[in-house]
Coordinates of C-alpha atoms in Angstrom, one line a residue:
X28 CA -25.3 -9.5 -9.2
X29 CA -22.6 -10.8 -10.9
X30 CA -19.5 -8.5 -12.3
X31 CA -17.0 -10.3 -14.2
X32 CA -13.6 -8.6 -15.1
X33 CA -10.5 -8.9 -17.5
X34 CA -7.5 -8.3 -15.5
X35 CA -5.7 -6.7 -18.1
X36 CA -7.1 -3.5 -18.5
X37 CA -7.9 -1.8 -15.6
X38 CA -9.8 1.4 -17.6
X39 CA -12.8 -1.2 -18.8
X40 CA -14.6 -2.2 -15.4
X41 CA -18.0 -0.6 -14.9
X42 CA -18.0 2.9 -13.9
X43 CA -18.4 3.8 -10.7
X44 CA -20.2 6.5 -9.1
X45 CA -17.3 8.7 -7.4
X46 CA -19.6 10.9 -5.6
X47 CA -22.3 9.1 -4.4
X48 CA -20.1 6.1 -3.1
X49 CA -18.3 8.7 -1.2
X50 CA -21.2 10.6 0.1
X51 CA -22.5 7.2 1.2
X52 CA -19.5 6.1 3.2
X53 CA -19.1 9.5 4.8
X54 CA -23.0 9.3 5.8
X55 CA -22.4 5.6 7.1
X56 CA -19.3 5.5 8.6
X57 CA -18.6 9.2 10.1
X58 CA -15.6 8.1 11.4
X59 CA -14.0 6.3 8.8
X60 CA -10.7 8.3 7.1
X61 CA -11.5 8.4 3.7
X62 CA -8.9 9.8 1.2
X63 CA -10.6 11.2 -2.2
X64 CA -8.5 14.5 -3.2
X65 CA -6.2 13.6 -6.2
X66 CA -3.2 14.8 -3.8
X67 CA -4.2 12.5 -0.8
X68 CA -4.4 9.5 -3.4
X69 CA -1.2 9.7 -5.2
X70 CA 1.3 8.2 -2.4
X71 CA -0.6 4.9 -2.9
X72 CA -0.4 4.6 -6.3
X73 CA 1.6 0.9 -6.0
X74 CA 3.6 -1.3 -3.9
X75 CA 6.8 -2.0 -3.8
X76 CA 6.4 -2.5 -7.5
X77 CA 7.0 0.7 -8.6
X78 CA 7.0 -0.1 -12.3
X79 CA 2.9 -0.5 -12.5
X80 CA 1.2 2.7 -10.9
X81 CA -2.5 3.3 -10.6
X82 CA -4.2 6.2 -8.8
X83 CA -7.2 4.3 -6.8
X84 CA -10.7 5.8 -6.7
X85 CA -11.1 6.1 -2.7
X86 CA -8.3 5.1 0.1
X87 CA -10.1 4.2 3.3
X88 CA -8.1 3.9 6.6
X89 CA -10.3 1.8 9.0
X90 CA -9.3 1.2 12.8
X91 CA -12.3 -1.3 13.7
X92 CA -13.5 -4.4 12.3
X93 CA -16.8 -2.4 12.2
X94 CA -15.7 -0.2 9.7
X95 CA -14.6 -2.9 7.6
X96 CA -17.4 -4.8 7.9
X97 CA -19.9 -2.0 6.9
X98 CA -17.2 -1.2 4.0
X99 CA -17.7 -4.4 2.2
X100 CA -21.3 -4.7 2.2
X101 CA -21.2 -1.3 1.0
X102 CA -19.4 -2.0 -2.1
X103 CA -20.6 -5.3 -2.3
X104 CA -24.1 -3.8 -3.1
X105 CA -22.9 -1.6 -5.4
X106 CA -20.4 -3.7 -7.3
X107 CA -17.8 -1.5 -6.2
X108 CA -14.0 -4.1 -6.4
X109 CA -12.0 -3.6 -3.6
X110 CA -7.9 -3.9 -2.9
X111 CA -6.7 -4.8 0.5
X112 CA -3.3 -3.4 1.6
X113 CA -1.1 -3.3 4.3
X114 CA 2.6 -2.2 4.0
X115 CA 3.1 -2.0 0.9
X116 CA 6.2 -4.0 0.6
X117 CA 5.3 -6.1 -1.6
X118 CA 6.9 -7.0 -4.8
X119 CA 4.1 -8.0 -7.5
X120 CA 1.8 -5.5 -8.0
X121 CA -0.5 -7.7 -5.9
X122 CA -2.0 -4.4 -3.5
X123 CA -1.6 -2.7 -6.6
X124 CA -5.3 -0.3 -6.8
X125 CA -7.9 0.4 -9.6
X126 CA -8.8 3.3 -10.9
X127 CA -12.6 2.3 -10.2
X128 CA -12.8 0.8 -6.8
X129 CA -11.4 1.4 -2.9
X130 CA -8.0 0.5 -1.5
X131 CA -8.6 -0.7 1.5
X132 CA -5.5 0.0 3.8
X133 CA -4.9 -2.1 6.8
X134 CA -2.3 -0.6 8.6
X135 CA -4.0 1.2 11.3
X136 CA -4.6 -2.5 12.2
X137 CA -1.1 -2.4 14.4
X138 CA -1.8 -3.8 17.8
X139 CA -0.4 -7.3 19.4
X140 CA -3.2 -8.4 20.9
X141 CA -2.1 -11.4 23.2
X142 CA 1.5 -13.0 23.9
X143 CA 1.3 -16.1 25.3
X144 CA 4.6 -17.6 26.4
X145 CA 2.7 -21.1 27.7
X146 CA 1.2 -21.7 24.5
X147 CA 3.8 -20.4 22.1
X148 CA 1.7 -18.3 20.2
X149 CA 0.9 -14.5 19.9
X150 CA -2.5 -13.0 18.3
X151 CA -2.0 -10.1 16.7
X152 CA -3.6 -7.6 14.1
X153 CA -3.2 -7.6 10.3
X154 CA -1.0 -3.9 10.3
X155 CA 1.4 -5.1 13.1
X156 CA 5.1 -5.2 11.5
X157 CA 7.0 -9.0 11.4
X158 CA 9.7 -8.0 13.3
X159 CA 7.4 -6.3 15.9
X160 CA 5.9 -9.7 17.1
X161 CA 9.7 -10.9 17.8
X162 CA 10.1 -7.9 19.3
X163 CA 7.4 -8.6 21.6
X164 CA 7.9 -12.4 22.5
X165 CA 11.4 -11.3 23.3
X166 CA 10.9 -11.0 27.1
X167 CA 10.0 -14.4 27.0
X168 CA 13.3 -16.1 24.9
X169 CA 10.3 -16.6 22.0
X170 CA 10.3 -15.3 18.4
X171 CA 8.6 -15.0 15.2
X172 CA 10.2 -17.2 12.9
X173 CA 9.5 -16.2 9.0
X174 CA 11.3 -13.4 8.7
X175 CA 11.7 -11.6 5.1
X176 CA 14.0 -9.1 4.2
X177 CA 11.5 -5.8 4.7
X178 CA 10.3 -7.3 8.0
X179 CA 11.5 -4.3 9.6
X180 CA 8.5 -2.7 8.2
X181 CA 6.5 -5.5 5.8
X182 CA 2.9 -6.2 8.0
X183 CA 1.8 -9.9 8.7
X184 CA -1.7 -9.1 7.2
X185 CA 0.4 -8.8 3.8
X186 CA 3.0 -11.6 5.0
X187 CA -0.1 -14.1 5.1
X188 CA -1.6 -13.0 1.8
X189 CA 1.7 -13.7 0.0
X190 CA 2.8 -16.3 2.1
X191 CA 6.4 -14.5 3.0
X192 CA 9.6 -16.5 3.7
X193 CA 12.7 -15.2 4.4
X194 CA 16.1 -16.1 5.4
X195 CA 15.1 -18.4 7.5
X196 CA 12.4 -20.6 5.9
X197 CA 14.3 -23.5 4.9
X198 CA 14.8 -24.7 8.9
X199 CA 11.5 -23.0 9.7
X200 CA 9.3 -23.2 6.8
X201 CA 6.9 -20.3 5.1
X202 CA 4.7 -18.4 6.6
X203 CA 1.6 -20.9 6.3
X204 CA 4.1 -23.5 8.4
X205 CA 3.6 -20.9 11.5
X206 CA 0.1 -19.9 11.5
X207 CA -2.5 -21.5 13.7
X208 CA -5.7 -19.3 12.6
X209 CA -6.5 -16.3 10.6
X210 CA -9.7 -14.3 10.9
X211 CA -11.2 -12.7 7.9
X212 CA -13.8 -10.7 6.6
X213 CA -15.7 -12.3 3.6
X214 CA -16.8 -10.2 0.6
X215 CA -20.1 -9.5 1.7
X216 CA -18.6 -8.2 5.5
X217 CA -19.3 -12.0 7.2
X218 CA -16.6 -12.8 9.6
X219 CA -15.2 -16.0 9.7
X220 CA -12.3 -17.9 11.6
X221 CA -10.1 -20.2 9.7
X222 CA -7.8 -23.0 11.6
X223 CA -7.9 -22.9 15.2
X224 CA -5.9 -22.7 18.4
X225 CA -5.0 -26.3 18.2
X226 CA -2.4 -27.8 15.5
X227 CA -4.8 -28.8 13.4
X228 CA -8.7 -28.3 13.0
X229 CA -12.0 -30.6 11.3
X230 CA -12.8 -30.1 7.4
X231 CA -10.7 -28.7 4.5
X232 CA -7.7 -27.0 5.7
X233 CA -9.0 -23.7 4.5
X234 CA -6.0 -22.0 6.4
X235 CA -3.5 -23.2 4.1
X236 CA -6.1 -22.4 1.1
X237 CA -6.1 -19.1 1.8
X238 CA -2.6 -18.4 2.7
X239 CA -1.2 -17.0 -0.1
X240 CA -4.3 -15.8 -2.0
X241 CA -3.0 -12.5 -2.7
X242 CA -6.3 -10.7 -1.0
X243 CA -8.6 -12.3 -3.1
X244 CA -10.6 -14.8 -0.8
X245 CA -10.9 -12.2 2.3
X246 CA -9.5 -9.5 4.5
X247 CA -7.6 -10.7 7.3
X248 CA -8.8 -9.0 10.2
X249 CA -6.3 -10.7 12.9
X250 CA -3.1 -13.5 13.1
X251 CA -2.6 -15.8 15.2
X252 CA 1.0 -17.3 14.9
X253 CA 3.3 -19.8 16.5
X254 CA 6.2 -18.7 18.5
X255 CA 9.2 -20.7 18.8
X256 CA 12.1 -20.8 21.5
X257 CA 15.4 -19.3 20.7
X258 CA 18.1 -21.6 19.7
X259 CA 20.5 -21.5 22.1
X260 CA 23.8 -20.6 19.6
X261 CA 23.9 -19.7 16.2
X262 CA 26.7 -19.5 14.2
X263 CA 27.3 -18.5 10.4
X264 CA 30.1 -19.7 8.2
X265 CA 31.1 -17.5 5.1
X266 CA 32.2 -19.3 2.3
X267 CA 33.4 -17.8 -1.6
X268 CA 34.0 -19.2 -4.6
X269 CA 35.8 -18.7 -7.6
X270 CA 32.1 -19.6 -9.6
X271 CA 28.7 -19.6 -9.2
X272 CA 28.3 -22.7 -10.6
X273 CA 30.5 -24.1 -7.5
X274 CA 28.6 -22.5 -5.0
X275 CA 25.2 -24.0 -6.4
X276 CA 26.7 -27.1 -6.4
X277 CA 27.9 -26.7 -2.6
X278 CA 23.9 -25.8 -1.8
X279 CA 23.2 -29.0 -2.9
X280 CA 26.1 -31.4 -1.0
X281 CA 25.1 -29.3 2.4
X282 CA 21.8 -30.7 2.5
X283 CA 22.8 -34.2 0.6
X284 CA 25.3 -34.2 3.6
X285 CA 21.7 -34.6 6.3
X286 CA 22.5 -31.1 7.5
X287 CA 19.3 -28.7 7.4
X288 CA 20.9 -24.5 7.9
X289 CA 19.1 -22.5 10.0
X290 CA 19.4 -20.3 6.3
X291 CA 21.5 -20.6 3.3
X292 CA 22.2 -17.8 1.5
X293 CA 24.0 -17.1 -2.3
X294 CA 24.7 -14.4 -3.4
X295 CA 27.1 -13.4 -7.1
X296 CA 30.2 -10.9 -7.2
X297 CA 27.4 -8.1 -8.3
X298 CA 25.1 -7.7 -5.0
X299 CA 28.6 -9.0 -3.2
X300 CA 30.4 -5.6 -4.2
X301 CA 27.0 -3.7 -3.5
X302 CA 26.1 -5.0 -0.2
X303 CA 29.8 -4.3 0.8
X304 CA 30.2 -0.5 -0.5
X305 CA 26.8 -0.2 1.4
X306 CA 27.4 -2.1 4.5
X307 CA 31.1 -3.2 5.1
X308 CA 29.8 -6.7 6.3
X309 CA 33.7 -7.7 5.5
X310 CA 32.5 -9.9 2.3
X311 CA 35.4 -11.0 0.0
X312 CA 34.7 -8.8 -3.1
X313 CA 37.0 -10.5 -5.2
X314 CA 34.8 -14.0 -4.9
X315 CA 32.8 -14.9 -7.8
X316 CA 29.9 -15.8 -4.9
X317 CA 29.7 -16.5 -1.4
X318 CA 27.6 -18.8 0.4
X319 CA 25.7 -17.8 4.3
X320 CA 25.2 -20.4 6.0
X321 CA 24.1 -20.0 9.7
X322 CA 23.6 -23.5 11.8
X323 CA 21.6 -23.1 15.2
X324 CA 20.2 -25.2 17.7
X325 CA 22.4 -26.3 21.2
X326 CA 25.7 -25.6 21.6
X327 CA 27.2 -29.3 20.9
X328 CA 25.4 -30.0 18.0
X329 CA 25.9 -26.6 16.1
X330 CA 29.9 -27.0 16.9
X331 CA 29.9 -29.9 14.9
X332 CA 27.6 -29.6 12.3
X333 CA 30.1 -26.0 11.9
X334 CA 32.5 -28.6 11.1
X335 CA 30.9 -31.0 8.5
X336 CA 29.7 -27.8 6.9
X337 CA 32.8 -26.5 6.8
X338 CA 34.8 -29.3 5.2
X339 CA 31.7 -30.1 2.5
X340 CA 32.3 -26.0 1.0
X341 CA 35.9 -27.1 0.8
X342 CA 35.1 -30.2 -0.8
X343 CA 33.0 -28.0 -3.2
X344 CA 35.8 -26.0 -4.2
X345 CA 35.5 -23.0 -1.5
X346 CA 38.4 -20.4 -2.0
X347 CA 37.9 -19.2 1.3
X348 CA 35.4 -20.7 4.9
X349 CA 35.0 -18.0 7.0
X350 CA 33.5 -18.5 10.9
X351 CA 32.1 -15.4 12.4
X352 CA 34.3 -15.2 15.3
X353 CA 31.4 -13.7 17.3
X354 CA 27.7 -12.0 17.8
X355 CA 28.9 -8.8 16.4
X356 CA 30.3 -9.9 13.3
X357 CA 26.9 -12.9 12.4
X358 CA 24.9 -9.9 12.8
X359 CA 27.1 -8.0 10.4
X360 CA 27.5 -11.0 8.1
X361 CA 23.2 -10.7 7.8
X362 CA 23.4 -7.1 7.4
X363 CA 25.0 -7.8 3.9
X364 CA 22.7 -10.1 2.9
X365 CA 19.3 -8.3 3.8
X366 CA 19.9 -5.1 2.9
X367 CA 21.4 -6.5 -0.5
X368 CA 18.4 -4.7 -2.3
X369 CA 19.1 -1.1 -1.5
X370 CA 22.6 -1.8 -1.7
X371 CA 21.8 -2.7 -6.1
X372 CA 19.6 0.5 -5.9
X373 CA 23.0 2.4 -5.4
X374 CA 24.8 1.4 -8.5
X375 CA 21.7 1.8 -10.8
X376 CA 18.9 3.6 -11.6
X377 CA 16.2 1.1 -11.5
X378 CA 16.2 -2.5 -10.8
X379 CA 13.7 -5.6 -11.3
X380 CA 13.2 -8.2 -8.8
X381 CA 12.1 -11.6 -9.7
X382 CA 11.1 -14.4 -7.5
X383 CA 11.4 -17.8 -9.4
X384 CA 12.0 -21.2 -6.9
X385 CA 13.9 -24.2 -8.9
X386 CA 14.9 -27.8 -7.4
X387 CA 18.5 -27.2 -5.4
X388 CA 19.8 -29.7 -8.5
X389 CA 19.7 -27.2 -10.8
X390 CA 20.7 -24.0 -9.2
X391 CA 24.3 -24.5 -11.5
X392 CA 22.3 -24.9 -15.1
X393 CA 19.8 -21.9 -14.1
X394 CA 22.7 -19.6 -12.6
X395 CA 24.4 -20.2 -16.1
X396 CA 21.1 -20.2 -18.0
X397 CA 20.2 -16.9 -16.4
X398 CA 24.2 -15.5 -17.2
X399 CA 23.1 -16.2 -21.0
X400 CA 19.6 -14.3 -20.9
X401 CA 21.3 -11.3 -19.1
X402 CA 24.0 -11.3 -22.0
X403 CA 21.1 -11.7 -24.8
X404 CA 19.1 -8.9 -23.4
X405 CA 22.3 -6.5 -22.7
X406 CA 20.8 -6.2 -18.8
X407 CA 23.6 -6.6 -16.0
X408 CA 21.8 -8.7 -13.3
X409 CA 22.6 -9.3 -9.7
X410 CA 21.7 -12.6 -8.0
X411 CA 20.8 -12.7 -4.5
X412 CA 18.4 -16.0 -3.1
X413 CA 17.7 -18.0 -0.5
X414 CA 19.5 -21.3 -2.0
X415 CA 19.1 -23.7 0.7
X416 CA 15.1 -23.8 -0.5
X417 CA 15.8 -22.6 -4.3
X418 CA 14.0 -19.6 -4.6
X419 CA 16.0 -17.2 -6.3
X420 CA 15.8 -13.6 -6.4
X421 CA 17.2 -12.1 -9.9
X422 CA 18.1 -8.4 -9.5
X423 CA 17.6 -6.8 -13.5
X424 CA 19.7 -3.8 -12.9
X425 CA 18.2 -1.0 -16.0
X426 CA 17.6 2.7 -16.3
X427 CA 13.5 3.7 -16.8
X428 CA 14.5 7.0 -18.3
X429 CA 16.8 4.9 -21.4
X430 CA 13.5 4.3 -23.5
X431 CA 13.5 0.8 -23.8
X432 CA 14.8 -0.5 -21.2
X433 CA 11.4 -1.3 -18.6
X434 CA 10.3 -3.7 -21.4
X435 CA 13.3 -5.1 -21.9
X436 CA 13.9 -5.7 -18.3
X437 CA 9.9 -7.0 -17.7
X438 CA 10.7 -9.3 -20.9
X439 CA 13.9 -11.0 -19.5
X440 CA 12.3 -11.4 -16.4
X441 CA 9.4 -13.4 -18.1
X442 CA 12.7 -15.2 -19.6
X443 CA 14.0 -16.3 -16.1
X444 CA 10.6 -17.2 -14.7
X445 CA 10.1 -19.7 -18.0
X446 CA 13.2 -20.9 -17.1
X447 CA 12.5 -21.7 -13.5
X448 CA 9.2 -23.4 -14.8
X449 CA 10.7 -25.2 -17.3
X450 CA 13.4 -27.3 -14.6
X451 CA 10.8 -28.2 -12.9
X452 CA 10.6 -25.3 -10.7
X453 CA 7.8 -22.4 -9.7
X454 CA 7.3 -18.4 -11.0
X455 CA 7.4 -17.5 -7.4
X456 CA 8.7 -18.7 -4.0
X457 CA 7.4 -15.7 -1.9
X458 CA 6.4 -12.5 -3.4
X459 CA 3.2 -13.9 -4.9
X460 CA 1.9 -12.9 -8.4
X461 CA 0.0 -10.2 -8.0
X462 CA 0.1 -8.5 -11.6
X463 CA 3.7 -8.9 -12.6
X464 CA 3.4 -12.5 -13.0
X465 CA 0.4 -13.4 -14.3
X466 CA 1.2 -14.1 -17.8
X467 CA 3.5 -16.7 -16.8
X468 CA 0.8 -18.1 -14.7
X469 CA -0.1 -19.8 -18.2
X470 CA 3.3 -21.1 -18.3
X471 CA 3.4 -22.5 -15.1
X472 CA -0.3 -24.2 -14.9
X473 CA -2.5 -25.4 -17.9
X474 CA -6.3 -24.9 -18.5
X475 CA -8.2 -27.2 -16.0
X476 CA -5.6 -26.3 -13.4
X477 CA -6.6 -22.5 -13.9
X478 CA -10.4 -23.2 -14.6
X479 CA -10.0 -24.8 -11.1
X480 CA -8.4 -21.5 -9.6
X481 CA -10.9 -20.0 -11.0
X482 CA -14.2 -21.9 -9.4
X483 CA -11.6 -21.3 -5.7
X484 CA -12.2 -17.5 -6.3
X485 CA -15.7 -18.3 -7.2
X486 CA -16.6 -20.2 -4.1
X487 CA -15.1 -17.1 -1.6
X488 CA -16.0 -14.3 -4.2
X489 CA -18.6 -15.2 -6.8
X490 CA -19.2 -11.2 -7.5
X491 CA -15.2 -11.0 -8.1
X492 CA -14.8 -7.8 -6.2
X493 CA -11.7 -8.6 -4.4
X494 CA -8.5 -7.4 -5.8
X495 CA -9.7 -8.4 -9.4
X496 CA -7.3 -8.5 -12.1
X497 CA -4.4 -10.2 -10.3
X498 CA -3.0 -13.9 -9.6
X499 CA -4.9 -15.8 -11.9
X500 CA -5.5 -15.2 -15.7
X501 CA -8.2 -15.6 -17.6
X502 CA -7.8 -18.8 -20.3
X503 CA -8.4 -16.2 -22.8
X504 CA -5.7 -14.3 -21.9
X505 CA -3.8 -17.2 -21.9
X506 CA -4.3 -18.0 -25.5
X507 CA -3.3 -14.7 -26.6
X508 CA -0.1 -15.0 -24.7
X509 CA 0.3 -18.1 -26.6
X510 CA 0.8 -20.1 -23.3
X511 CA -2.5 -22.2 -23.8
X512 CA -4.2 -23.6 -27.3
X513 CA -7.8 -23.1 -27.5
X514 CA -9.9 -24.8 -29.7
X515 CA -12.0 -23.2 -31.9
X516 CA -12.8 -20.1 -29.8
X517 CA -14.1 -22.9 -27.2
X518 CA -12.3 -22.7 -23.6
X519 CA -12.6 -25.7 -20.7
X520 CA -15.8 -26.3 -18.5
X521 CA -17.9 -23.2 -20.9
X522 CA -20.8 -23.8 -17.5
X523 CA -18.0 -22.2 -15.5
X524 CA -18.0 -18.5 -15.1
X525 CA -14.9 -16.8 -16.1
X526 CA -13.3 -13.7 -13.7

């Protein structure tokens, strides 16, 4: 069997037999929840990326690995894709479903399976929330250290198919940085463990190959994560500027200055005013941007490195350095910062997030660049990004019911991403590619680099049933973007099957 599809239209892969699937399933797995009435199927119609909806065929609801199991090598015999999905949080289309295949919904999958305080590390299953596992390894002054802005309800199965980050990343790296094995379910329903309960394991590290894949190598089936001690203080200084071009600058003397934050955070007057109507964090609304910067670690060191921190954002041209004079008021300092998405949903209708990552050099050029584009387009946007690590989070503020406007917003999005790409930078830091960004996926990589993508995919999931249509683009596709020449209807590698 081999079933090869074109990610961009969702309406042209092979039809599939509604009701004899189902009556299969229900005849197989009698104890499966399967969801088939139109009414049942609309609440998963997307992600977090409400923009692109799709009703999906079948929603199944498993609770054992069994179920799974028997679920792929159903619909791997009958050619039947499948979409994993956890949360839903996430912010590309990437658990967006398809009209002809199953969404496969992994968030029954909630239990922590082990904590264990000796060897820092916590198993755990796909569904169970980020914050949950901190919550857990509390008792025993361990936590979780990746921790994104939804982690309050974002699951770790989706965490470690995106490879989240969060506030904290730049200390404590990505989510691939605190794995120590996966197990997953291959296409066809085999299990197979990846990494190991050591730091490192024999052969290709297939751990950090599939971190990040976006659901289309496996189904993750259960985590196991590193757990790290709680630093003894941590402390967050507030600074605001009178520019963003300033506070770019300071990201980049902080770290020149041998000083790595616990997190280092930007964000413009825009999401300032937001976050503070919404929250009252006590930000300065009349700064340009301010700058979070938390330092952690022993007691000693933090108090100084507070102080060489301090008198760099001066140096920089800092209006205003701001200490939080206690617990109460770091917490509330955060608060601003991660709810600074809902807090933009309040003063407009609809808003589009990017997810570009550029070196810290050129935060200045890109804020300014990205000033320009919103000015060409006529689109106010709020910037709010993790600038210690450069990966910045655009907010396009529009109004879906102003015809228009969506592909106006989508199109200066492209814009930023291009931009990103072009300083030597990445379309995405964190929330993957899913479908939003897969046309700039020709900017970003050129043809052998994608025909190599390709033969990964091919290698895990040479039927291309898993979450087709996402991540990676066809070369054709590519050449009707205009992102990639091809010469004379002849692509790369023509042995290699496309998907």
């Amino acid at each position: 069997m081999n079933i090869l599809y074109d990610e961009r239209v969702d309406g042209e892969l092979p039809k599939v037999d509604k009701a004899a699937l189902l009556a299969e399933l229900q005849a197989q797995l009698p104890d499966l929840d399967i969801l088939h009435r139109s009414e049942d199927l609309k609440p998963y119609e997307c992600d977090g990326l409400s923009a692109y909806r799709t009703t999906p065929m079948l929603v199944v609801l498993p609770e054992r690995v069994e179920q799974v199991e028997t679920l792929l090598k159903i619909a791997h015999q009958r050619g039947v894709p499948v979409v994993a999905r956890g949360a839903g949080t996430g912010l590309s289309g990437g658990a967006l479903p398809l009209e002809q295949g199953i969404l496969l919904v992994m968030a029954r999958f909630n239990k922590i399976l082990e904590v264990d305080p000796a060897g820092r590390f916590a198993r755990v299953q796909p569904g169970v929330r980020n914050l949950a596992i901190s919550q857990a390894a509390a008792p025993y002054d361990l936590y979780y250290a990746p921790d994104p802005s939804s982690q309050i309800a974002c699951s770790i199965g989706g965490n470690v198919a995106e490879n989240a980050g969060g506030v904290h990343c730049l200390k404590y790296g990505l989510t691939v940085h605190n794995l120590l094995k996966v197990e997953i379910l291959t296409v066809e329903g085999e299990r197979m463990v990846l990494g190991s309960d050591a730091l490192d394991s024999p052969g290709f590290d297939l751990l950090a190959l599939f971190t990040g894949s976006e659901g289309m190598l496996g189904i993750v089936t259960e985590v196991t994560v590193k757990l790290l001690p709680k630093p003894q203080v941590a402390k967050v200084l507030l600074a605001a500027f009178d520019s963003v071009e300033k506070a770019g600058r300071a990201v980049g003397d902080i770290i020149a200055a041998g000083i790595i934050p616990g997190g280092l955070e930007m964000m413009d007057n825009l999401s300032i005013r937001a976050a503070e109507d919404f929250i009252h964090a006590g930000y300065p609304v009349e700064a340009e941007a301010i700058l979070l910067c938390e330092l952690d670690g022993v007691e000693a060191d933090v108090h100084d490195d507070c102080a060489r921190v301090g008198e760099v954002l001066k140096l920089a041209g800092a209006t205003e350095v701001r200490l939080a004079k206690d617990e109460a008021e770091r917490v509330k300092f955060w608060a601003g910062r991660k709810n600074a998405f809902p807090a933009v949903g309040r003063i407009s209708p609809d808003y589009y997030c990017m997810d570009g990552t550029i070196p810290r050099r050129e935060l200045p050029g890109v804020l300014k660049g990205i000033s320009d584009l919103s000015d060409e387009y006529g689109l106010r946007v709020a910037n709010v990004f993790h600038a210690g690590d450069g990966n910045m989070h655009p907010l396009i503020l529009f109004d879906a019911n102003t015809e228009g406007e969506l592909e106006r917003a989508e199109a200066l999005g492209g814009k930023i991403l291009e931009l990103c790409v072009k300083v030597g930078g990445s379309i995405t830091g964190e929330h993957g590619v899913g479908r939003e960004k897969i046309n700039q996926m020709c900017s970003q990589f050129n043809a052998d680099e994608l025909t190599l993508f390709h033969a990964v995919k091919a290698a895990f999931d040479p039927s291309g049933l898993l979450n087709p249509g996402k991540n990676i683009p066809t070369l054709h596709r590519c050449a009707e973007f205009g992102g990639m020449h091809v010469h004379g209807g002849q692509l790369p590698f023509p042995e290699l099957e496309r998907f």
